[in-house]
CSV table of C-alpha atoms in Angstrom, one decimal:
chain,number,residue,atom,x,y,z
A,1,UNK,CA,-9.5,-27.4,10.4
A,2,UNK,CA,-9.7,-31.1,9.8
A,3,UNK,CA,-9.1,-32.9,6.5
A,4,UNK,CA,-12.7,-32.3,5.4
A,5,UNK,CA,-12.2,-28.6,6.0
A,6,UNK,CA,-9.0,-28.8,3.9
A,7,UNK,CA,-10.8,-30.6,1.1
A,8,UNK,CA,-13.7,-28.0,1.1
A,9,UNK,CA,-11.2,-25.2,1.4
A,10,UNK,CA,-9.1,-26.5,-1.6
A,11,UNK,CA,-12.2,-26.8,-3.8
A,12,UNK,CA,-13.4,-23.4,-2.8
A,13,UNK,CA,-10.0,-21.9,-3.5
A,14,UNK,CA,-9.9,-23.8,-6.8
A,15,UNK,CA,-13.3,-22.4,-7.8
A,16,UNK,CA,-12.3,-18.8,-6.9
A,17,UNK,CA,-9.0,-19.1,-8.8
A,18,UNK,CA,-10.7,-20.4,-11.9
A,19,UNK,CA,-13.4,-17.7,-11.6
A,20,UNK,CA,-10.8,-15.0,-11.6
A,21,UNK,CA,-8.8,-16.5,-14.4
A,22,UNK,CA,-12.1,-16.8,-16.5
A,23,UNK,CA,-11.7,-13.1,-17.1
A,24,UNK,CA,-9.0,-13.9,-19.6
A,25,UNK,CA,-11.8,-15.2,-21.8
A,26,UNK,CA,-14.1,-12.3,-21.2
A,27,UNK,CA,-16.0,-10.5,-18.4
A,28,UNK,CA,-18.5,-13.0,-17.0
A,29,UNK,CA,-20.8,-13.5,-13.9
A,30,UNK,CA,-18.3,-15.9,-12.3
A,31,UNK,CA,-15.5,-13.3,-12.4
A,32,UNK,CA,-17.9,-10.6,-11.1
A,33,UNK,CA,-19.0,-12.9,-8.3
A,34,UNK,CA,-15.3,-13.6,-7.3
A,35,UNK,CA,-14.4,-9.9,-7.7
A,36,UNK,CA,-17.2,-8.7,-5.4
A,37,UNK,CA,-16.5,-11.5,-2.9
A,38,UNK,CA,-12.9,-10.4,-2.8
A,39,UNK,CA,-13.8,-6.8,-2.0
A,40,UNK,CA,-16.3,-7.8,0.7
A,41,UNK,CA,-14.0,-10.4,2.4
A,42,UNK,CA,-11.0,-8.0,2.2
A,43,UNK,CA,-13.0,-5.3,3.9
A,44,UNK,CA,-14.1,-7.7,6.6
A,45,UNK,CA,-10.5,-8.9,7.0
A,46,UNK,CA,-9.1,-5.4,7.4
A,47,UNK,CA,-11.8,-4.4,9.8
A,48,UNK,CA,-11.0,-7.4,12.1
A,49,UNK,CA,-7.3,-6.7,11.7
A,50,UNK,CA,-7.5,-3.1,12.7
A,51,UNK,CA,-9.8,-3.8,15.6
A,52,UNK,CA,-7.7,-6.7,16.9
A,53,UNK,CA,-4.2,-5.2,16.4
A,54,UNK,CA,-4.9,-1.4,16.8
A,55,UNK,CA,-8.1,-0.5,18.6
A,56,UNK,CA,-8.3,-3.5,21.1
A,57,UNK,CA,-4.7,-3.5,22.4
A,58,UNK,CA,-4.1,0.2,22.2
A,59,UNK,CA,-7.4,1.5,23.4
A,60,UNK,CA,-9.5,-1.1,25.1
A,61,UNK,CA,-6.8,-3.2,26.8
A,62,UNK,CA,-4.9,0.0,27.9
A,63,UNK,CA,-8.1,1.4,29.4
A,64,UNK,CA,-8.9,-1.9,31.2
A,65,UNK,CA,-5.4,-2.7,32.5
A,66,UNK,CA,-3.7,0.6,33.1
A,67,UNK,CA,-4.3,2.8,36.2
A,68,UNK,CA,-4.2,6.5,36.9
A,69,UNK,CA,-3.1,9.0,34.2
A,70,UNK,CA,-2.5,6.3,31.6
A,71,UNK,CA,-6.0,4.9,32.0
A,72,UNK,CA,-7.7,8.2,31.4
A,73,UNK,CA,-5.5,9.9,28.9
A,74,UNK,CA,-6.2,7.1,26.4
A,75,UNK,CA,-9.8,8.2,26.3
A,76,UNK,CA,-8.7,11.3,24.2
A,77,UNK,CA,-8.0,9.2,21.0
A,78,UNK,CA,-11.0,7.1,21.9
A,79,UNK,CA,-13.1,10.3,22.0
A,80,UNK,CA,-11.5,11.6,18.7
A,81,UNK,CA,-12.3,8.2,17.1
A,82,UNK,CA,-15.9,8.5,18.2
A,83,UNK,CA,-16.1,12.1,17.0
A,84,UNK,CA,-14.9,10.8,13.6
A,85,UNK,CA,-18.1,8.8,13.4
A,86,UNK,CA,-20.1,12.1,13.6
A,87,UNK,CA,-20.0,12.0,9.8
A,88,UNK,CA,-23.0,9.7,10.2
A,89,UNK,CA,-25.0,12.6,11.5
A,90,UNK,CA,-25.2,15.5,9.0
A,91,UNK,CA,-25.9,18.2,11.6
A,92,UNK,CA,-22.7,17.6,13.5
A,93,UNK,CA,-20.7,16.1,10.7
A,94,UNK,CA,-18.3,19.1,10.8
A,95,UNK,CA,-17.0,17.8,14.2
A,96,UNK,CA,-15.3,15.0,12.2
A,97,UNK,CA,-12.8,17.7,11.0
A,98,UNK,CA,-11.1,17.6,14.4
A,99,UNK,CA,-9.9,14.0,14.3
A,100,UNK,CA,-9.2,14.4,10.6
A,101,UNK,CA,-7.1,17.4,11.5
A,102,UNK,CA,-5.3,15.4,14.1
A,103,UNK,CA,-4.4,12.6,11.7
A,104,UNK,CA,-3.4,15.1,9.0
A,105,UNK,CA,-1.2,16.9,11.6
A,106,UNK,CA,0.5,13.6,12.5
A,107,UNK,CA,0.9,12.7,8.9
A,108,UNK,CA,2.4,16.1,8.1
A,109,UNK,CA,4.7,16.0,11.1
A,110,UNK,CA,5.9,12.6,10.1
A,111,UNK,CA,6.0,13.8,6.5
A,112,UNK,CA,8.8,16.1,7.4
A,113,UNK,CA,10.8,14.1,10.0
A,114,UNK,CA,10.3,10.6,8.5
A,115,UNK,CA,11.0,11.7,4.9
A,116,UNK,CA,14.1,13.6,5.9
A,117,UNK,CA,15.4,10.9,8.2
A,118,UNK,CA,14.1,7.9,6.3
A,119,UNK,CA,14.5,8.9,2.7
A,120,UNK,CA,16.5,12.1,1.9
A,121,UNK,CA,19.5,11.7,4.2
A,122,UNK,CA,20.0,7.9,3.8
A,123,UNK,CA,19.7,8.1,0.0
A,124,UNK,CA,22.1,11.1,-0.2
A,125,UNK,CA,24.5,9.3,2.2
A,126,UNK,CA,24.3,6.1,0.1
A,127,UNK,CA,25.0,8.2,-3.1
A,128,UNK,CA,28.3,9.7,-1.7
A,129,UNK,CA,30.4,6.8,-3.0
A,130,UNK,CA,34.1,6.5,-3.2
A,131,UNK,CA,36.1,6.4,-6.5
A,132,UNK,CA,39.6,5.1,-5.7
A,133,UNK,CA,40.7,3.6,-9.1
A,134,UNK,CA,39.5,2.3,-12.4
A,135,UNK,CA,37.7,-0.8,-11.4
A,136,UNK,CA,34.1,-1.8,-12.5
A,137,UNK,CA,32.9,-0.8,-9.0
A,138,UNK,CA,34.4,2.6,-9.4
A,139,UNK,CA,32.8,3.0,-12.8
A,140,UNK,CA,29.5,1.9,-11.4
A,141,UNK,CA,29.8,4.4,-8.6
A,142,UNK,CA,30.4,7.2,-11.0
A,143,UNK,CA,27.4,6.1,-13.1
A,144,UNK,CA,25.2,5.9,-10.0
A,145,UNK,CA,26.1,9.5,-8.9
A,146,UNK,CA,25.6,10.9,-12.4
A,147,UNK,CA,22.3,9.0,-12.6
A,148,UNK,CA,21.0,10.4,-9.3
A,149,UNK,CA,22.0,14.0,-10.0
A,150,UNK,CA,20.7,14.0,-13.6
A,151,UNK,CA,17.4,12.4,-12.6
A,152,UNK,CA,17.0,15.2,-10.1
A,153,UNK,CA,17.8,17.7,-12.8
A,154,UNK,CA,15.1,16.2,-15.1
A,155,UNK,CA,12.5,16.7,-12.4
A,156,UNK,CA,13.6,20.3,-11.7
A,157,UNK,CA,10.9,22.3,-13.5
A,158,UNK,CA,11.5,25.7,-11.9
A,159,UNK,CA,13.8,26.6,-14.8
A,160,UNK,CA,13.6,25.9,-18.5
A,161,UNK,CA,15.6,22.8,-19.5
A,162,UNK,CA,18.3,24.7,-21.4
A,163,UNK,CA,22.1,24.8,-21.2
A,164,UNK,CA,23.7,22.7,-18.4
A,165,UNK,CA,20.3,21.8,-16.9
A,166,UNK,CA,19.0,20.8,-20.3
A,167,UNK,CA,22.0,18.5,-20.9
A,168,UNK,CA,21.7,17.0,-17.5
A,169,UNK,CA,17.9,16.4,-18.0
A,170,UNK,CA,18.6,14.7,-21.3
A,171,UNK,CA,21.0,12.3,-19.5
A,172,UNK,CA,18.5,12.0,-16.7
A,173,UNK,CA,15.8,10.7,-19.0
A,174,UNK,CA,18.1,7.9,-20.2
A,175,UNK,CA,18.4,6.7,-16.6
A,176,UNK,CA,14.7,7.1,-16.0
A,177,UNK,CA,13.8,5.1,-19.0
A,178,UNK,CA,16.2,2.3,-18.1
A,179,UNK,CA,14.8,2.3,-14.6
A,180,UNK,CA,11.2,2.2,-15.8
A,181,UNK,CA,12.0,-0.7,-18.2
A,182,UNK,CA,13.8,-2.6,-15.4
A,183,UNK,CA,11.0,-2.0,-13.0
A,184,UNK,CA,8.5,-3.1,-15.6
A,185,UNK,CA,10.5,-6.3,-16.2
A,186,UNK,CA,10.8,-6.9,-12.5
A,187,UNK,CA,7.1,-6.4,-11.8
A,188,UNK,CA,6.1,-8.6,-14.7
A,189,UNK,CA,8.3,-11.4,-13.5
A,190,UNK,CA,6.8,-11.1,-10.0
A,191,UNK,CA,3.3,-11.4,-11.5
A,192,UNK,CA,4.3,-14.4,-13.5
A,193,UNK,CA,5.7,-15.9,-10.4
A,194,UNK,CA,2.3,-15.5,-8.8
A,195,UNK,CA,0.6,-17.0,-11.8
A,196,UNK,CA,2.9,-20.0,-11.6
A,197,UNK,CA,2.0,-20.3,-7.9
A,198,UNK,CA,-1.7,-20.3,-8.8
A,199,UNK,CA,-1.3,-22.8,-11.6
A,200,UNK,CA,0.8,-25.0,-9.3
A,201,UNK,CA,-2.1,-24.9,-6.8
A,202,UNK,CA,-4.6,-25.9,-9.5
A,203,UNK,CA,-2.5,-28.8,-10.9
A,204,UNK,CA,-0.9,-30.0,-7.7
A,205,UNK,CA,-3.2,-29.3,-4.8
A,206,UNK,CA,-6.6,-29.4,-6.5
A,207,UNK,CA,-6.2,-31.9,-9.5
A,208,UNK,CA,-3.1,-33.8,-8.3
A,209,UNK,CA,-1.7,-33.9,-11.8
A,210,UNK,CA,1.7,-32.6,-10.8
A,211,UNK,CA,3.9,-34.1,-8.1
B,1,UNK,CA,-14.8,26.8,15.5
B,2,UNK,CA,-15.4,24.8,12.3
B,3,UNK,CA,-12.2,25.8,10.6
B,4,UNK,CA,-9.9,27.4,13.2
B,5,UNK,CA,-10.0,24.5,15.7
B,6,UNK,CA,-8.9,21.9,13.1
B,7,UNK,CA,-6.2,24.2,11.8
B,8,UNK,CA,-4.9,24.7,15.4
B,9,UNK,CA,-5.0,20.9,16.0
B,10,UNK,CA,-3.1,20.2,12.8
B,11,UNK,CA,-0.5,22.8,13.7
B,12,UNK,CA,0.0,21.6,17.2
B,13,UNK,CA,0.3,17.9,16.4
B,14,UNK,CA,2.6,18.5,13.4
B,15,UNK,CA,4.7,21.0,15.4
B,16,UNK,CA,5.0,18.6,18.4
B,17,UNK,CA,6.2,15.8,16.2
B,18,UNK,CA,8.9,17.9,14.7
B,19,UNK,CA,10.0,19.2,18.1
B,20,UNK,CA,10.1,15.6,19.4
B,21,UNK,CA,12.3,14.7,16.4
B,22,UNK,CA,14.9,17.3,17.3
B,23,UNK,CA,14.5,16.9,21.1
B,24,UNK,CA,14.1,13.2,21.8
B,25,UNK,CA,14.1,13.6,25.6
B,26,UNK,CA,11.4,13.9,28.2
B,27,UNK,CA,8.7,15.0,27.7
B,28,UNK,CA,8.9,15.3,23.9
B,29,UNK,CA,10.3,11.8,23.1
B,30,UNK,CA,7.5,10.1,25.1
B,31,UNK,CA,5.0,12.5,23.5
B,32,UNK,CA,5.9,11.3,20.0
B,33,UNK,CA,5.3,7.7,20.9
B,34,UNK,CA,2.0,8.6,22.5
B,35,UNK,CA,0.8,10.6,19.5
B,36,UNK,CA,1.7,7.7,17.2
B,37,UNK,CA,-0.5,5.3,19.3
B,38,UNK,CA,-3.3,7.9,19.3
B,39,UNK,CA,-2.9,8.1,15.5
B,40,UNK,CA,-3.3,4.3,15.1
B,41,UNK,CA,-6.4,4.4,17.3
B,42,UNK,CA,-8.1,7.3,15.5
B,43,UNK,CA,-7.2,5.7,12.1
B,44,UNK,CA,-8.8,2.5,13.3
B,45,UNK,CA,-12.1,4.3,13.6
B,46,UNK,CA,-11.9,5.5,10.0
B,47,UNK,CA,-12.1,1.8,9.0
B,48,UNK,CA,-15.6,1.8,10.4
B,49,UNK,CA,-16.5,4.8,8.2
B,50,UNK,CA,-15.1,3.0,5.1
B,51,UNK,CA,-16.9,-0.3,5.8
B,52,UNK,CA,-20.2,1.7,6.5
B,53,UNK,CA,-19.8,3.5,3.2
B,54,UNK,CA,-19.3,0.2,1.4
B,55,UNK,CA,-22.3,-1.4,3.0
B,56,UNK,CA,-24.5,1.6,2.3
B,57,UNK,CA,-23.6,1.9,-1.4
B,58,UNK,CA,-24.2,-1.9,-2.0
B,59,UNK,CA,-27.4,-2.0,0.1
B,60,UNK,CA,-28.7,0.8,-2.0
B,61,UNK,CA,-27.8,-1.1,-5.1
B,62,UNK,CA,-29.7,-4.2,-3.8
B,63,UNK,CA,-32.7,-2.1,-2.7
B,64,UNK,CA,-33.0,-0.5,-6.2
B,65,UNK,CA,-32.3,-3.9,-7.9
B,66,UNK,CA,-29.7,-2.1,-10.0
B,67,UNK,CA,-27.6,-4.0,-12.6
B,68,UNK,CA,-25.4,-6.5,-10.8
B,69,UNK,CA,-27.3,-6.3,-7.5
B,70,UNK,CA,-26.8,-10.0,-7.0
B,71,UNK,CA,-23.0,-9.4,-6.9
B,72,UNK,CA,-23.6,-6.8,-4.2
B,73,UNK,CA,-25.3,-9.6,-2.1
B,74,UNK,CA,-22.1,-11.7,-2.6
B,75,UNK,CA,-20.0,-8.7,-1.4
B,76,UNK,CA,-22.1,-8.1,1.7
B,77,UNK,CA,-22.3,-11.8,2.5
B,78,UNK,CA,-18.5,-12.1,2.2
B,79,UNK,CA,-18.1,-9.0,4.5
B,80,UNK,CA,-20.5,-10.2,7.1
B,81,UNK,CA,-19.3,-13.8,7.1
B,82,UNK,CA,-15.6,-12.6,7.5
B,83,UNK,CA,-16.5,-10.4,10.4
B,84,UNK,CA,-18.6,-13.1,12.1
B,85,UNK,CA,-16.0,-15.8,11.8
B,86,UNK,CA,-13.4,-13.2,13.1
B,87,UNK,CA,-15.6,-12.7,16.1
B,88,UNK,CA,-16.1,-16.5,16.6
B,89,UNK,CA,-12.3,-17.0,16.3
B,90,UNK,CA,-11.8,-14.3,19.0
B,91,UNK,CA,-14.4,-15.8,21.3
B,92,UNK,CA,-13.2,-19.4,20.9
B,93,UNK,CA,-9.5,-19.1,20.5
B,94,UNK,CA,-8.7,-15.7,22.0
B,95,UNK,CA,-7.6,-14.4,18.6
B,96,UNK,CA,-9.1,-14.5,15.1
B,97,UNK,CA,-5.6,-15.1,13.8
B,98,UNK,CA,-5.2,-18.4,15.7
B,99,UNK,CA,-4.4,-21.2,13.2
B,100,UNK,CA,-7.5,-23.2,14.3
B,101,UNK,CA,-9.8,-20.2,13.9
B,102,UNK,CA,-12.4,-20.2,11.1
B,103,UNK,CA,-11.2,-16.7,10.3
B,104,UNK,CA,-7.9,-18.2,9.1
B,105,UNK,CA,-9.9,-20.7,7.0
B,106,UNK,CA,-11.4,-17.7,5.2
B,107,UNK,CA,-7.9,-16.1,4.9
B,108,UNK,CA,-6.2,-19.2,3.5
B,109,UNK,CA,-8.9,-20.5,1.2
B,110,UNK,CA,-10.6,-17.3,0.1
B,111,UNK,CA,-8.4,-14.2,0.5
B,112,UNK,CA,-5.1,-15.7,-0.5
B,113,UNK,CA,-6.3,-17.4,-3.7
B,114,UNK,CA,-8.4,-14.4,-4.7
B,115,UNK,CA,-5.6,-11.9,-4.1
B,116,UNK,CA,-2.9,-14.1,-5.7
B,117,UNK,CA,-4.9,-14.8,-8.8
B,118,UNK,CA,-6.0,-11.2,-9.1
B,119,UNK,CA,-2.4,-10.1,-9.1
B,120,UNK,CA,-1.4,-13.0,-11.4
B,121,UNK,CA,-4.1,-11.9,-13.8
B,122,UNK,CA,-2.3,-8.5,-14.1
B,123,UNK,CA,0.7,-10.3,-15.7
B,124,UNK,CA,-1.5,-10.9,-18.9
B,125,UNK,CA,-2.7,-7.3,-18.9
B,126,UNK,CA,0.8,-5.8,-18.3
B,127,UNK,CA,2.2,-8.0,-21.1
B,128,UNK,CA,-0.5,-7.1,-23.6
B,129,UNK,CA,-0.3,-3.4,-22.7
B,130,UNK,CA,3.4,-3.5,-23.1
B,131,UNK,CA,3.1,-5.3,-26.5
B,132,UNK,CA,1.1,-2.2,-27.7
B,133,UNK,CA,3.2,0.4,-25.8
B,134,UNK,CA,6.7,-0.9,-26.2
B,135,UNK,CA,7.7,0.1,-29.7
B,136,UNK,CA,11.3,0.9,-30.4
B,137,UNK,CA,10.2,4.3,-31.9
B,138,UNK,CA,13.3,6.2,-30.8
B,139,UNK,CA,16.5,5.7,-28.8
B,140,UNK,CA,14.8,6.5,-25.4
B,141,UNK,CA,11.9,4.0,-26.1
B,142,UNK,CA,14.4,1.4,-27.2
B,143,UNK,CA,16.3,1.8,-23.9
B,144,UNK,CA,13.1,1.0,-22.0
B,145,UNK,CA,12.4,-2.0,-24.1
B,146,UNK,CA,16.0,-3.4,-24.0
B,147,UNK,CA,16.3,-2.9,-20.2
B,148,UNK,CA,13.0,-4.6,-19.6
B,149,UNK,CA,14.0,-7.6,-21.8
B,150,UNK,CA,17.4,-8.0,-20.1
B,151,UNK,CA,15.8,-7.9,-16.7
B,152,UNK,CA,13.1,-10.4,-17.6
B,153,UNK,CA,15.6,-12.8,-19.2
B,154,UNK,CA,18.2,-12.3,-16.5
B,155,UNK,CA,15.8,-13.4,-13.8
B,156,UNK,CA,14.8,-16.7,-15.3
B,157,UNK,CA,16.9,-19.9,-15.9
B,158,UNK,CA,16.5,-19.6,-19.7
B,159,UNK,CA,18.4,-16.3,-19.6
B,160,UNK,CA,21.4,-17.9,-17.9
B,161,UNK,CA,21.1,-20.9,-20.4
B,162,UNK,CA,21.3,-18.5,-23.4
B,163,UNK,CA,24.2,-16.5,-22.0
B,164,UNK,CA,25.9,-15.6,-18.7
B,165,UNK,CA,25.5,-12.0,-19.9
B,166,UNK,CA,21.8,-11.8,-19.0
B,167,UNK,CA,22.0,-12.5,-15.2
B,168,UNK,CA,25.1,-10.3,-14.9
B,169,UNK,CA,23.6,-7.4,-16.9
B,170,UNK,CA,20.3,-7.7,-15.1
B,171,UNK,CA,22.1,-7.4,-11.8
B,172,UNK,CA,24.1,-4.4,-13.0
B,173,UNK,CA,21.0,-2.7,-14.4
B,174,UNK,CA,19.1,-3.2,-11.1
B,175,UNK,CA,22.0,-2.1,-8.9
B,176,UNK,CA,23.3,0.9,-10.9
B,177,UNK,CA,21.1,2.8,-13.4
B,178,UNK,CA,17.8,1.6,-12.0
B,179,UNK,CA,18.8,2.4,-8.5
B,180,UNK,CA,20.2,5.8,-9.5
B,181,UNK,CA,16.9,6.9,-11.2
B,182,UNK,CA,14.8,5.4,-8.4
B,183,UNK,CA,17.0,7.2,-5.8
B,184,UNK,CA,16.6,10.5,-7.7
B,185,UNK,CA,12.9,10.1,-7.9
B,186,UNK,CA,12.7,9.1,-4.2
B,187,UNK,CA,14.7,12.1,-3.1
B,188,UNK,CA,12.6,14.4,-5.2
B,189,UNK,CA,9.3,12.9,-3.9
B,190,UNK,CA,10.5,13.1,-0.3
B,191,UNK,CA,11.5,16.7,-0.7
B,192,UNK,CA,8.0,17.4,-2.3
B,193,UNK,CA,6.4,15.6,0.7
B,194,UNK,CA,8.4,17.7,3.1
B,195,UNK,CA,7.3,21.0,1.5
B,196,UNK,CA,3.6,19.8,1.3
B,197,UNK,CA,3.8,18.8,5.0
B,198,UNK,CA,5.1,22.2,5.9
B,199,UNK,CA,2.3,23.9,3.9
B,200,UNK,CA,-0.3,21.7,5.8
B,201,UNK,CA,1.2,22.5,9.3
B,202,UNK,CA,1.4,26.2,8.6
B,203,UNK,CA,-2.3,26.2,7.4
B,204,UNK,CA,-1.5,27.2,3.8
B,205,UNK,CA,-2.8,23.9,2.4
B,206,UNK,CA,-6.4,23.4,3.7
B,207,UNK,CA,-8.0,21.1,1.2
B,208,UNK,CA,-8.5,18.4,3.8
B,209,UNK,CA,-11.0,20.6,5.6
B,210,UNK,CA,-13.4,20.8,2.6
């Protein structure tokens, strides 16, 4: 895009930024317009993204470029994808359960293997920390282990929270509240950082007030 | 046919993925990669259903001239224009994501500012909601409040200007108690997901068929 494109784009972006920020005053037609435009443009973006990065290279290009078994086997997911579209026709809409079942099966299979390999085992491994003395690191390691165990105790609802479990759960809620507070602060700062970015765009790129 | 076939498909795909995890050799290792590619392709088609649903619901709103029907026109125009410029970018540059493509113009000057401002707007709502919700009513609520304040102050220059305590405390909170609770929650959630996945593969959980 040339410089005229950049100028038009910057004004468009400025208008849309102000339209969204206008919601801080109250709900208004400019905000509604920008909100709806956001949904429409995002849907279009993701449609193009999925077609270009998933369907085209994996299905169309494979079918066009491969030979023999690889060329024909790729028609199975293509057929499943088309069967998914049977939801458009009420009489045969039940057929869409097949590709749905396929995706659910993959999700469930990955739900077991990926969760165990990607979350449970690495997180447990990372929690088995050494305590070799009385340094700050050692103390932090002890706190970390206690935090993980007591948080798990808090979320264990198969038994009433009494006795050891109750005591552990009460310690666990302390860690959970600190974590929620920290996550809140972290998220808020990230959002404020985005706001600063948008204000910088308005005052620097659009209005040229800031250097 | 309507219920048994989907249950069998779910069982077989889930079962093969688990087998491939424990036996990453021919033919199972290769089968896992193949199934993941198929999954991406089939998921791609679901995008069409989603977009179709969006178009239908807003087209109905326009046809009935319901409240806000003009905004639905903006939505549909945005959708169509994005898809068309994507197609033009593909035809002219070989990829909609080419930097010279008009699709990237839409991305840079429409999607990025809209998305960035929408998330930035949340800062105000999070702050106002927290002002109402964060009351030091008891010890537990006070902990939440204090850790949030320390993290917020510790991550900005003014925190370090007030005291070195804030950046150091912020780092410790993020690395130790915050990580501990997050880890506990993640382990619990992952174990929950494993048990739910097992129920789905074994056909005990069938809500996805309804």
